[in-house]
CSV table of C-alpha atoms and ligand atoms in Angstrom, one decimal:
chain,number,residue,atom,x,y,z
G,816,MET,CA,-22.0,11.8,20.7
G,817,HIS,CA,-20.4,14.4,18.5
G,818,PHE,CA,-19.6,17.1,20.8
G,819,ILE,CA,-17.2,19.8,21.6
G,820,TYR,CA,-14.3,21.0,19.6
G,821,THR,CA,-11.6,20.4,22.2
G,822,ASN,CA,-8.0,19.5,21.6
G,823,LYS,CA,-9.0,15.8,21.7
G,824,THR,CA,-8.7,14.3,18.3
G,825,ARG,CA,-11.6,12.1,17.4
G,826,ASP,CA,-11.0,8.8,15.7
G,827,GLU,CA,-12.7,9.9,12.6
G,828,THR,CA,-10.3,12.8,12.1
G,829,ARG,CA,-7.3,10.5,11.5
G,830,ASP,CA,-8.0,10.1,7.9
G,831,MET,CA,-8.2,13.6,6.5
G,832,ALA,CA,-6.9,13.3,2.9
G,833,GLN,CA,-8.9,15.1,0.3
G,834,LEU,CA,-11.3,12.9,-1.7
G,835,THR,CA,-11.6,12.9,-5.4
G,836,HIS,CA,-15.1,11.8,-5.7
G,837,LYS,CA,-18.1,14.1,-6.3
G,838,VAL,CA,-21.3,14.4,-4.3
G,839,PRO,CA,-23.0,11.0,-3.9
G,840,ALA,CA,-26.0,11.3,-6.3
G,841,ASN,CA,-29.4,11.0,-4.9
G,842,LEU,CA,-29.8,7.3,-4.3
G,843,HIS,CA,-33.5,7.5,-3.9
G,844,GLN,CA,-33.9,8.2,-7.6
G,845,GLU,CA,-33.8,5.5,-10.2
G,846,PRO,CA,-32.1,5.5,-12.6
G,847,LEU,CA,-29.1,6.6,-10.6
G,848,VAL,CA,-27.6,9.9,-11.5
G,849,THR,CA,-23.9,9.4,-11.9
G,850,SER,CA,-22.4,12.9,-12.1
G,851,ALA,CA,-22.9,15.7,-9.6
G,852,PRO,CA,-25.2,18.6,-10.7
G,853,SER,CA,-23.7,22.0,-11.3
G,854,HIS,CA,-26.2,23.7,-9.0
G,855,ILE,CA,-28.1,22.7,-5.8
G,856,ARG,CA,-31.0,24.2,-4.1
G,857,VAL,CA,-30.8,24.7,-0.4
G,858,LEU,CA,-33.5,26.4,1.6
G,859,ASP,CA,-35.0,28.3,-1.4
G,860,ASN,CA,-31.6,29.5,-2.8
G,861,THR,CA,-29.6,28.1,-5.6
G,862,TYR,CA,-25.9,27.5,-5.2
G,863,LEU,CA,-23.1,26.6,-7.5
G,864,THR,CA,-21.4,23.3,-6.6
G,865,ASP,CA,-17.7,22.8,-6.6
G,866,ASP,CA,-15.1,20.3,-5.3
G,867,TYR,CA,-16.2,20.9,-1.7
G,868,THR,CA,-19.9,20.1,-2.3
G,869,ASN,CA,-20.9,17.2,-0.1
G,870,LEU,CA,-24.4,18.0,1.1
G,871,THR,CA,-26.7,15.1,0.6
G,872,SER,CA,-30.4,15.3,0.0
G,873,SER,CA,-31.1,13.4,3.2
G,874,ILE,CA,-29.4,16.2,5.2
G,875,SER,CA,-30.9,19.1,3.3
G,876,SER,CA,-34.3,17.7,3.9
G,877,LYS,CA,-33.8,18.4,7.6
G,878,LEU,CA,-33.0,22.1,7.3
G,879,SER,CA,-36.6,23.2,7.5
G,880,ARG,CA,-37.8,20.9,10.3
G,881,ARG,CA,-36.9,23.3,13.2
G,882,LEU,CA,-37.5,20.9,16.1
G,883,HIS,CA,-36.4,23.5,18.6
G,884,GLY,CA,-39.4,25.6,17.6
G,885,LEU,CA,-42.0,22.8,17.6
G,886,GLU,CA,-44.4,23.3,20.5
G,887,GLY,CA,-44.3,20.3,22.9
G,888,HIS,CA,-41.2,18.7,21.3
G,889,PRO,CA,-38.6,17.7,23.9
G,890,ILE,CA,-35.9,19.8,22.2
G,891,SER,CA,-38.2,22.8,22.2
G,892,THR,CA,-39.3,22.3,25.9
G,893,LEU,CA,-35.6,22.0,26.9
G,894,ARG,CA,-34.9,25.2,25.0
G,895,CYS,CA,-37.6,27.0,27.0
G,896,ILE,CA,-36.4,25.7,30.3
G,897,ILE,CA,-32.9,26.8,29.6
G,898,GLU,CA,-34.2,30.2,28.3
G,899,SER,CA,-36.1,30.6,31.5
G,900,HIS,CA,-32.9,30.3,33.4
G,901,PHE,CA,-31.5,33.3,31.6
G,902,PRO,CA,-34.5,35.6,31.7
G,903,ASP,CA,-32.6,38.9,30.9
G,904,PHE,CA,-30.8,37.4,27.9
G,905,THR,CA,-31.9,38.0,24.3
G,906,HIS,CA,-33.3,34.7,23.1
G,907,ILE,CA,-32.6,34.0,19.4
G,908,SER,CA,-33.7,30.8,17.6
G,909,SER,CA,-34.2,31.4,13.9
G,910,LEU,CA,-30.9,32.1,12.3
G,911,SER,CA,-30.3,30.3,9.0
G,912,PRO,CA,-28.0,27.2,9.3
G,913,ILE,CA,-26.1,28.3,6.2
G,914,VAL,CA,-22.9,30.2,7.2
G,915,THR,CA,-19.5,30.9,5.6
G,916,PRO,CA,-16.5,29.0,6.7
G,917,TYR,CA,-15.2,32.3,7.9
G,918,GLN,CA,-18.1,32.7,10.4
G,919,ASN,CA,-17.9,29.0,11.5
G,920,PHE,CA,-14.1,28.8,11.9
G,921,ASP,CA,-12.0,31.9,11.1
G,922,SER,CA,-13.9,34.4,13.2
G,923,LEU,CA,-13.3,32.0,16.1
G,924,SER,CA,-9.6,31.6,15.5
G,925,PHE,CA,-9.8,28.0,14.4
G,926,PRO,CA,-6.4,27.1,13.0
G,927,ALA,CA,-6.1,26.5,9.3
G,928,ASP,CA,-5.6,22.8,9.8
G,929,HIS,CA,-8.3,22.2,12.4
G,930,PRO,CA,-10.0,18.8,11.7
G,931,GLY,CA,-13.5,20.3,11.9
G,932,ARG,CA,-12.8,22.3,8.6
G,933,ALA,CA,-12.3,19.1,6.6
G,934,LYS,CA,-15.0,18.2,4.2
G,935,THR,CA,-14.9,14.8,5.7
G,936,ASP,CA,-16.2,16.3,8.9
G,937,SER,CA,-18.6,19.1,7.8
G,938,TYR,CA,-21.3,19.6,5.2
G,939,TYR,CA,-20.3,22.1,2.5
G,940,ILE,CA,-22.7,23.5,-0.1
G,941,ASN,CA,-19.5,24.8,-1.8
G,942,ARG,CA,-16.2,26.3,-0.7
G,943,ASN,CA,-17.9,29.5,0.5
G,944,ALA,CA,-21.1,28.2,2.1
G,945,MET,CA,-21.5,25.4,4.7
G,946,LEU,CA,-23.9,24.2,7.3
G,947,ARG,CA,-22.9,25.6,10.7
G,948,THR,CA,-21.2,22.9,12.8
G,949,HIS,CA,-21.8,24.7,16.1
G,950,THR,CA,-23.7,27.6,17.5
G,951,SER,CA,-20.5,29.5,18.2
G,952,ALA,CA,-20.6,30.4,14.5
G,953,HIS,CA,-23.0,33.3,15.5
G,954,GLU,CA,-21.6,36.0,17.6
G,955,GLY,CA,-23.3,38.2,20.1
G,956,THR,CA,-22.2,41.3,21.7
G,957,GLU,CA,-24.4,41.5,24.8
G,958,ARG,CA,-26.3,39.0,26.8
G,959,TRP,CA,-27.8,36.5,24.4
G,960,LEU,CA,-28.8,32.9,24.2
G,961,LEU,CA,-29.1,31.2,20.8
G,962,THR,CA,-30.7,27.9,19.9
G,963,ALA,CA,-30.0,26.2,16.6
G,964,ASP,CA,-29.7,23.1,14.6
G,965,VAL,CA,-26.1,22.2,13.8
G,966,TYR,CA,-24.6,19.7,11.3
G,967,ARG,CA,-21.7,17.3,11.4
G,968,ARG,CA,-20.7,14.3,9.4
G,969,ASP,CA,-20.4,11.4,11.8
G,970,GLU,CA,-21.0,7.7,12.5
G,971,ILE,CA,-24.3,6.0,12.9
G,972,ASP,CA,-25.6,4.6,16.2
G,973,ALA,CA,-28.2,5.4,18.9
G,974,SER,CA,-26.5,8.6,20.0
G,975,HIS,CA,-25.2,10.0,16.7
G,976,TYR,CA,-27.2,11.9,14.2
G,977,PRO,CA,-25.8,14.3,11.6
G,978,VAL,CA,-28.1,17.0,12.8
G,979,PHE,CA,-28.4,18.0,16.4
G,980,HIS,CA,-29.2,21.1,18.4
G,981,GLN,CA,-27.0,23.3,20.5
G,982,MET,CA,-27.6,26.3,22.7
G,983,GLU,CA,-24.9,29.0,22.9
G,984,GLY,CA,-25.1,31.5,25.7
G,985,ALA,CA,-22.8,34.5,26.2
G,986,LYS,CA,-22.6,37.4,28.5
G,987,ILE,CA,-20.4,40.3,27.3
G,988,PHE,CA,-19.9,43.3,29.5
G,989,GLY,CA,-17.7,46.4,29.8
G,990,SER,CA,-14.2,45.8,31.1
G,991,ASP,CA,-14.1,49.0,33.1
G,992,ALA,CA,-14.0,48.8,36.9
G,993,SER,CA,-17.7,49.5,37.6
G,994,SER,CA,-18.9,46.9,35.1
G,995,VAL,CA,-16.6,44.3,36.7
G,996,GLU,CA,-17.9,45.4,40.1
G,997,ASN,CA,-21.5,44.7,39.0
G,998,ILE,CA,-20.5,41.2,37.8
G,999,GLU,CA,-19.0,40.5,41.2
G,1000,GLN,CA,-22.1,41.6,43.0
G,1001,GLU,CA,-24.2,39.4,40.7
G,1002,SER,CA,-21.9,36.5,41.5
G,1003,GLN,CA,-22.3,37.0,45.2
G,1004,ARG,CA,-26.1,36.7,44.8
G,1005,LEU,CA,-25.8,33.5,42.7
G,1006,GLU,CA,-23.3,32.1,45.2
G,1007,ARG,CA,-25.8,32.6,48.1
G,1008,GLN,CA,-28.5,30.8,46.1
G,1009,LEU,CA,-26.3,27.9,45.2
G,1010,ALA,CA,-25.2,27.5,48.8
G,1011,LEU,CA,-28.8,26.4,49.5
G,1012,SER,CA,-28.8,23.7,46.8
G,1013,ASN,CA,-27.9,20.0,47.2
G,1014,ILE,CA,-25.0,20.1,44.8
G,1015,ASP,CA,-21.4,18.9,45.1
G,1016,ILE,CA,-19.0,20.8,42.8
G,1017,GLU,CA,-15.5,19.6,41.9
G,1018,ASP,CA,-13.8,22.8,40.7
G,1019,VAL,CA,-10.6,23.7,39.0
G,1020,PRO,CA,-8.8,27.1,39.5
G,1021,HIS,CA,-10.4,29.8,37.4
G,1022,VAL,CA,-7.0,30.6,35.9
G,1023,SER,CA,-3.8,28.5,36.0
G,1024,GLU,CA,-0.6,28.1,34.1
G,1025,THR,CA,-2.1,25.5,31.8
G,1026,ASN,CA,-5.4,27.4,31.5
G,1027,PRO,CA,-4.2,31.0,31.4
G,1028,ALA,CA,-5.8,34.4,31.3
G,1029,GLN,CA,-5.4,36.1,27.9
G,1030,THR,CA,-2.4,38.5,27.6
G,1031,SER,CA,-4.8,41.4,27.1
G,1032,HIS,CA,-6.8,40.6,30.3
G,1033,ASP,CA,-5.6,41.2,33.8
G,1034,VAL,CA,-5.8,38.1,35.9
G,1035,ARG,CA,-8.3,39.5,38.3
G,1036,SER,CA,-11.0,40.4,35.7
G,1037,SER,CA,-10.4,37.1,34.0
G,1038,GLU,CA,-11.1,35.4,37.3
G,1039,VAL,CA,-14.2,37.5,38.0
G,1040,THR,CA,-15.5,36.5,34.6
G,1041,ALA,CA,-14.8,32.8,35.0
G,1042,LYS,CA,-16.3,32.8,38.4
G,1043,ASN,CA,-19.5,34.4,37.1
G,1044,LEU,CA,-19.6,31.9,34.3
G,1045,LYS,CA,-19.2,28.9,36.7
G,1046,LEU,CA,-22.0,30.2,39.0
G,1047,HIS,CA,-24.5,30.6,36.1
G,1048,LEU,CA,-23.7,27.2,34.8
G,1049,ASN,CA,-23.7,25.4,38.1
G,1050,SER,CA,-27.1,26.7,38.9
G,1051,LEU,CA,-28.3,25.7,35.4
G,1052,MET,CA,-27.0,22.2,35.9
G,1053,TYR,CA,-28.9,22.1,39.2
G,1054,LYS,CA,-32.0,23.3,37.5
G,1055,LEU,CA,-31.8,20.6,34.8
G,1056,PHE,CA,-30.5,17.6,36.7
G,1057,ALA,CA,-31.4,17.9,40.3
G,1058,ASP,CA,-34.5,15.8,39.9
G,1059,VAL,CA,-32.9,13.0,37.9
G,1060,ALA,CA,-29.4,12.7,39.3
G,1061,GLY,CA,-29.0,12.8,43.0
G,1062,THR,CA,-31.9,13.4,45.2
G,1063,SER,CA,-31.3,12.8,48.9
G,1064,LYS,CA,-29.1,14.6,51.4
G,1065,ASP,CA,-26.3,12.0,51.1
G,1066,ASP,CA,-26.7,11.9,47.3
G,1067,PRO,CA,-26.2,15.4,46.0
G,1068,LEU,CA,-26.0,16.3,42.3
G,1069,ARG,CA,-22.3,16.0,41.3
G,1070,VAL,CA,-20.9,18.5,38.9
G,1071,ARG,CA,-17.3,18.5,37.8
G,1072,TRP,CA,-15.2,21.2,36.1
G,1073,ILE,CA,-12.3,20.3,33.9
G,1074,GLU,CA,-9.7,22.5,32.2
G,1075,ALA,CA,-10.2,22.4,28.4
G,1076,TYR,CA,-9.0,24.0,25.3
G,1077,PHE,CA,-11.0,25.8,22.6
G,1078,PRO,CA,-9.6,27.9,19.8
G,1079,PHE,CA,-11.9,30.8,20.8
G,1080,THR,CA,-11.7,31.0,24.6
G,1081,SER,CA,-9.1,31.2,27.3
G,1082,PRO,CA,-9.3,30.1,30.1
G,1083,SER,CA,-11.6,27.2,28.9
G,1084,TYR,CA,-13.5,24.5,30.7
G,1085,GLU,CA,-15.7,21.5,30.2
G,1086,VAL,CA,-18.6,20.6,32.6
G,1087,GLU,CA,-19.5,17.1,33.4
G,1088,VAL,CA,-22.5,15.7,35.4
G,1089,PHE,CA,-22.5,12.4,37.3
G,1090,PHE,CA,-25.4,10.3,36.1
G,1091,ARG,CA,-26.0,6.6,36.7
G,1092,GLY,CA,-22.5,5.9,37.7
G,1093,LYS,CA,-20.8,7.8,34.9
G,1094,TRP,CA,-19.5,11.3,34.2
G,1095,LEU,CA,-21.2,12.8,31.2
G,1096,GLU,CA,-19.8,15.6,29.2
G,1097,ILE,CA,-22.4,18.3,29.1
G,1098,LEU,CA,-20.9,21.5,27.8
G,1099,GLY,CA,-17.9,23.6,26.8
G,1100,CYS,CA,-17.3,27.2,27.9
G,1101,GLY,CA,-14.7,29.8,28.7
G,1102,VAL,CA,-13.7,33.5,28.6
G,1103,VAL,CA,-14.2,34.7,25.1
G,1104,LEU,CA,-11.0,35.5,23.1
G,1105,GLN,CA,-10.5,39.2,22.8
G,1106,SER,CA,-9.8,38.9,19.1
G,1107,THR,CA,-13.3,37.5,18.6
G,1108,LEU,CA,-14.8,40.5,20.4
G,1109,ASP,CA,-12.6,42.9,18.5
G,1110,ARG,CA,-13.8,41.4,15.2
G,1111,ALA,CA,-17.4,41.8,16.4
G,1112,GLY,CA,-16.7,45.5,17.0
G,1113,VAL,CA,-16.7,45.4,20.8
G,1114,ALA,CA,-13.0,45.9,21.6
G,1115,ASN,CA,-13.6,47.5,25.1
G,1116,LYS,CA,-15.6,44.6,26.4
G,1117,MET,CA,-15.0,41.1,27.8
G,1118,GLY,CA,-17.2,38.2,28.7
G,1119,TRP,CA,-17.9,34.5,28.8
G,1120,ALA,CA,-19.6,32.0,26.5
G,1121,PHE,CA,-20.8,28.4,26.7
G,1122,GLY,CA,-22.2,25.9,24.2
G,1123,LEU,CA,-24.2,22.8,25.0
G,1124,GLY,CA,-25.8,20.0,23.1
G,1125,LEU,CA,-29.6,19.5,23.6
G,1126,GLU,CA,-30.1,16.0,22.4
G,1127,ARG,CA,-27.8,14.4,25.0
G,1128,ILE,CA,-29.5,16.3,27.8
G,1129,ALA,CA,-33.0,15.5,26.5
G,1130,MET,CA,-32.2,11.8,26.1
G,1131,ILE,CA,-31.3,11.7,29.8
G,1132,LEU,CA,-34.2,13.9,31.1
G,1133,TYR,CA,-36.9,12.1,29.0
G,1134,SER,CA,-35.3,8.6,29.0
G,1135,ILE,CA,-35.3,8.7,25.2
G,1136,PRO,CA,-33.2,5.7,24.0
G,1137,ASP,CA,-32.5,6.5,20.4
G,1138,ILE,CA,-31.6,9.9,18.9
G,1139,ARG,CA,-33.6,9.2,15.7
G,1140,LEU,CA,-36.8,9.4,17.8
G,1141,PHE,CA,-36.5,13.2,18.0
G,1142,TRP,CA,-37.1,13.3,14.2
G,1143,SER,CA,-40.2,11.1,14.4
G,1144,GLU,CA,-43.4,12.5,13.0
G,1145,ASP,CA,-45.3,9.7,14.5
G,1146,PRO,CA,-48.1,10.8,16.9
G,1147,ARG,CA,-47.2,8.0,19.2
G,1148,PHE,CA,-44.0,10.0,19.8
G,1149,LEU,CA,-45.1,13.6,19.6
G,1150,SER,CA,-48.4,13.2,21.5
G,1151,GLN,CA,-46.6,11.9,24.6
G,1152,PHE,CA,-45.2,15.3,25.4
G,1153,THR,CA,-46.7,18.5,26.9
G,1154,HIS,CA,-45.0,21.7,26.2
G,1155,GLY,CA,-42.9,22.9,29.2
G,1156,LYS,CA,-43.1,19.5,31.0
G,1157,ILE,CA,-40.6,16.7,31.2
G,1158,ASP,CA,-42.2,13.3,31.4
G,1159,ALA,CA,-40.4,10.0,30.8
G,1160,PHE,CA,-40.8,8.7,27.3
G,1161,LYS,CA,-42.9,5.5,27.1
G,1162,PRO,CA,-41.5,3.3,24.5
G,1163,TYR,CA,-44.0,2.0,22.0
G,1164,SER,CA,-43.5,-1.2,20.2
G,1165,LYS,CA,-40.0,-2.0,19.3
G,1166,TYR,CA,-39.9,-4.0,16.0
G,1167,PRO,CA,-37.1,-6.4,15.3
G,1168,ALA,CA,-33.8,-5.2,13.7
G,1169,SER,CA,-32.6,-6.7,10.5
G,1170,TYR,CA,-28.9,-6.6,9.7
G,1171,ARG,CA,-26.7,-7.1,6.7
G,1172,ASP,CA,-23.0,-7.4,6.6
G,1173,ILE,CA,-20.9,-6.2,3.7
G,1174,SER,CA,-17.2,-6.6,3.1
G,1175,PHE,CA,-15.2,-4.5,0.7
G,1176,TRP,CA,-11.8,-3.3,-0.3
G,1177,LYS,CA,-11.3,0.4,0.3
G,1178,PRO,CA,-10.4,2.4,-2.8
G,1179,ASN,CA,-6.8,3.2,-3.5
G,1180,HIS,CA,-7.4,6.8,-2.9
G,1181,ASP,CA,-8.3,7.6,0.6
G,1182,MET,CA,-11.9,7.0,1.6
G,1183,HIS,CA,-13.1,8.5,4.9
G,1184,GLU,CA,-15.5,6.4,6.9
G,1185,ASN,CA,-17.9,9.3,7.1
G,1186,ASP,CA,-18.5,8.9,3.4
G,1187,LEU,CA,-19.7,5.4,4.1
G,1188,TYR,CA,-22.1,6.7,6.7
G,1189,ASP,CA,-23.5,9.4,4.5
G,1190,VAL,CA,-24.2,6.8,1.7
G,1191,VAL,CA,-26.1,4.7,4.2
G,1192,ARG,CA,-28.0,7.7,5.6
G,1193,ASP,CA,-28.9,8.9,2.1
G,1194,VAL,CA,-30.3,5.5,1.1
G,1195,ALA,CA,-32.0,4.4,4.3
G,1196,GLY,CA,-32.8,7.6,6.2
G,1197,ASP,CA,-34.1,6.9,9.6
G,1198,LEU,CA,-34.5,3.2,8.9
G,1199,VAL,CA,-30.8,2.7,9.7
G,1200,GLU,CA,-30.2,2.2,13.4
G,1201,ASP,CA,-26.5,1.4,13.6
G,1202,VAL,CA,-23.5,1.0,11.4
G,1203,THR,CA,-20.6,-0.8,13.0
G,1204,ILE,CA,-17.2,-1.7,11.5
G,1205,ILE,CA,-16.9,-5.3,12.7
G,1206,ASP,CA,-13.7,-6.2,11.0
G,1207,ARG,CA,-10.6,-4.5,9.5
G,1208,PHE,CA,-7.9,-6.2,7.6
G,1209,THR,CA,-4.9,-5.3,5.5
G,1210,HIS,CA,-3.8,-7.8,2.9
G,1211,PRO,CA,-0.3,-8.8,3.7
G,1212,LYS,CA,0.9,-8.8,0.0
G,1213,THR,CA,-1.1,-6.1,-1.7
G,1214,GLN,CA,-1.5,-3.8,1.4
G,1215,ARG,CA,-5.1,-3.2,0.4
G,1216,HIS,CA,-7.5,-2.4,3.3
G,1217,SER,CA,-10.7,-4.3,3.7
G,1218,LEU,CA,-13.6,-3.5,6.0
G,1219,THR,CA,-16.6,-5.5,7.0
G,1220,VAL,CA,-19.5,-3.4,8.0
G,1221,ARG,CA,-22.7,-4.4,9.7
G,1222,VAL,CA,-25.7,-2.3,8.9
G,1223,SER,CA,-28.7,-2.6,11.2
G,1224,TYR,CA,-32.0,-1.6,9.9
G,1225,ARG,CA,-35.0,-1.0,12.1
G,1226,SER,CA,-38.2,0.9,11.8
G,1227,PHE,CA,-40.0,2.4,14.8
G,1228,ASP,CA,-43.4,1.9,13.0
G,1229,ARG,CA,-43.4,-1.6,11.5
G,1230,SER,CA,-41.5,-4.8,10.9
G,1231,LEU,CA,-39.3,-4.4,7.8
G,1232,VAL,CA,-39.7,-7.2,5.4
G,1233,ASN,CA,-36.7,-9.0,4.0
G,1234,ASP,CA,-37.3,-7.8,0.4
G,1235,GLU,CA,-37.3,-4.2,1.5
G,1236,VAL,CA,-34.1,-4.5,3.5
G,1237,ASN,CA,-32.5,-6.3,0.5
G,1238,ILE,CA,-33.4,-3.4,-1.7
G,1239,LEU,CA,-31.9,-0.9,0.8
G,1240,GLN,CA,-28.8,-2.9,1.1
G,1241,HIS,CA,-28.5,-3.2,-2.7
G,1242,ARG,CA,-28.6,0.6,-3.0
G,1243,VAL,CA,-26.0,1.0,-0.2
G,1244,ILE,CA,-23.8,-1.3,-2.2
G,1245,SER,CA,-24.3,0.7,-5.4
G,1246,GLY,CA,-23.6,3.9,-3.5
G,1247,LEU,CA,-20.4,2.4,-2.1
G,1248,GLU,CA,-19.3,1.3,-5.5
G,1249,ARG,CA,-19.6,4.8,-6.6
G,1250,LEU,CA,-17.2,5.8,-3.9
G,1251,GLY,CA,-14.7,3.4,-5.6
G,1252,VAL,CA,-14.9,0.5,-3.2
G,1253,GLU,CA,-14.6,-3.1,-4.5
G,1254,ILE,CA,-17.1,-5.5,-2.9
G,1255,ARG,CA,-15.5,-8.7,-1.8
I,197,DAH,N1,-18.7,25.4,20.1
I,197,DAH,C1,-18.2,24.3,20.9
I,197,DAH,C2,-18.5,23.0,20.2
I,197,DAH,O1,-19.4,22.9,19.4
I,197,DAH,C3,-18.8,24.4,22.3
I,197,DAH,C4,-18.3,25.6,23.0
I,197,DAH,C5,-17.1,25.5,23.8
I,197,DAH,C6,-19.0,26.8,23.0
I,197,DAH,C7,-16.7,26.7,24.5
I,197,DAH,C8,-18.6,27.9,23.7
I,197,DAH,C9,-17.4,27.8,24.4
I,197,DAH,O2,-19.2,29.1,23.6
I,197,DAH,O3,-17.0,28.9,25.1
I,197,DAH,O4,-17.9,22.0,20.5
């Protein structure tokens, strides 16, 4: 799953060259539009397009769905459960997904060459407006908890969707001695509660040479902050996962802390939970960079922040096998859930998948694989289940690159007939040709 902006470089970020093509035209329309429009409408506003515009209509149609506000929807229930864990935080959940690159990246000290900024990785309306790629794009200056839809260009399979939901929590407090003292007292309370829980925590030092306190923080207040963060999140993990992962005395919930790197925190950590024999990455967090707080106008404060992805957690808690299901408007999905309750999802009829392979030469200019995925999404919407590159090959003489891609189509509601799949595949091929590929 697309997740946190660590120092790990994702495969997809290898190929970052600028593309020369324009926005893929709306492939649902016949005849096909071949040049990009000069304006686009997004959420009731009109924007000029430019060489950064890459927002497709299949993505902008998601902007108004607001799954996290839909009573009874698993994403919304999970939001409420997490909100109830932070009762004295301000809960925010209706900020517009359109932000500036400054808000999304610069205000958080992302370096100029960070892969997340590339238009191959993010959806841009134009050079000055984009869809937020994470909830960290919104800053808070107190105790707050924000839920929002976030957008990233990515591959297609059961756990990747270009829209997902994150929650961002932060606690910012005075850096004077008495505020720090208050935090320590709160930590003692949390520590006593946690001692009664059946949880096994693998920790890392709060601060270390490789995960340092910021130069403007003294080590002790940085440690007090990190400890408070860890206690809040350990008890949140226990609240969420105790019932599904680890139940008996000899089988406690296992939580593991790992040193991490984010552009906007130091020290930084990732949290993983042990579930069905595997460690799952659940969230990123850390002590907020002083420069971020300075920019937000709270120079005399310090604090912690975390960000977590809701789909991944909901898929575990509800046993939901495919991320597309969250977007289903089918009563067979929605009517299964009661607001505030977590019940295992009961799969309804699974219709057969139908797949088509396609081989093509990549264009001479660089083509990013995310462009391929957006073409397929724009044509097939939620009828596409998976896109896998099954063969790569470089011609020994011409050095041209060839890909063979398998597109699996499957509907949750019905059997797709061959003719329909052929039409979808035909449109995918036309869309790819417009990117400059040569079908083999
Ligand atoms: N924004 C990060 C992401 O999307 C997650 C994250 C990491 C949020 C560390 C935080 C944080 O607040 O402190 O990958």
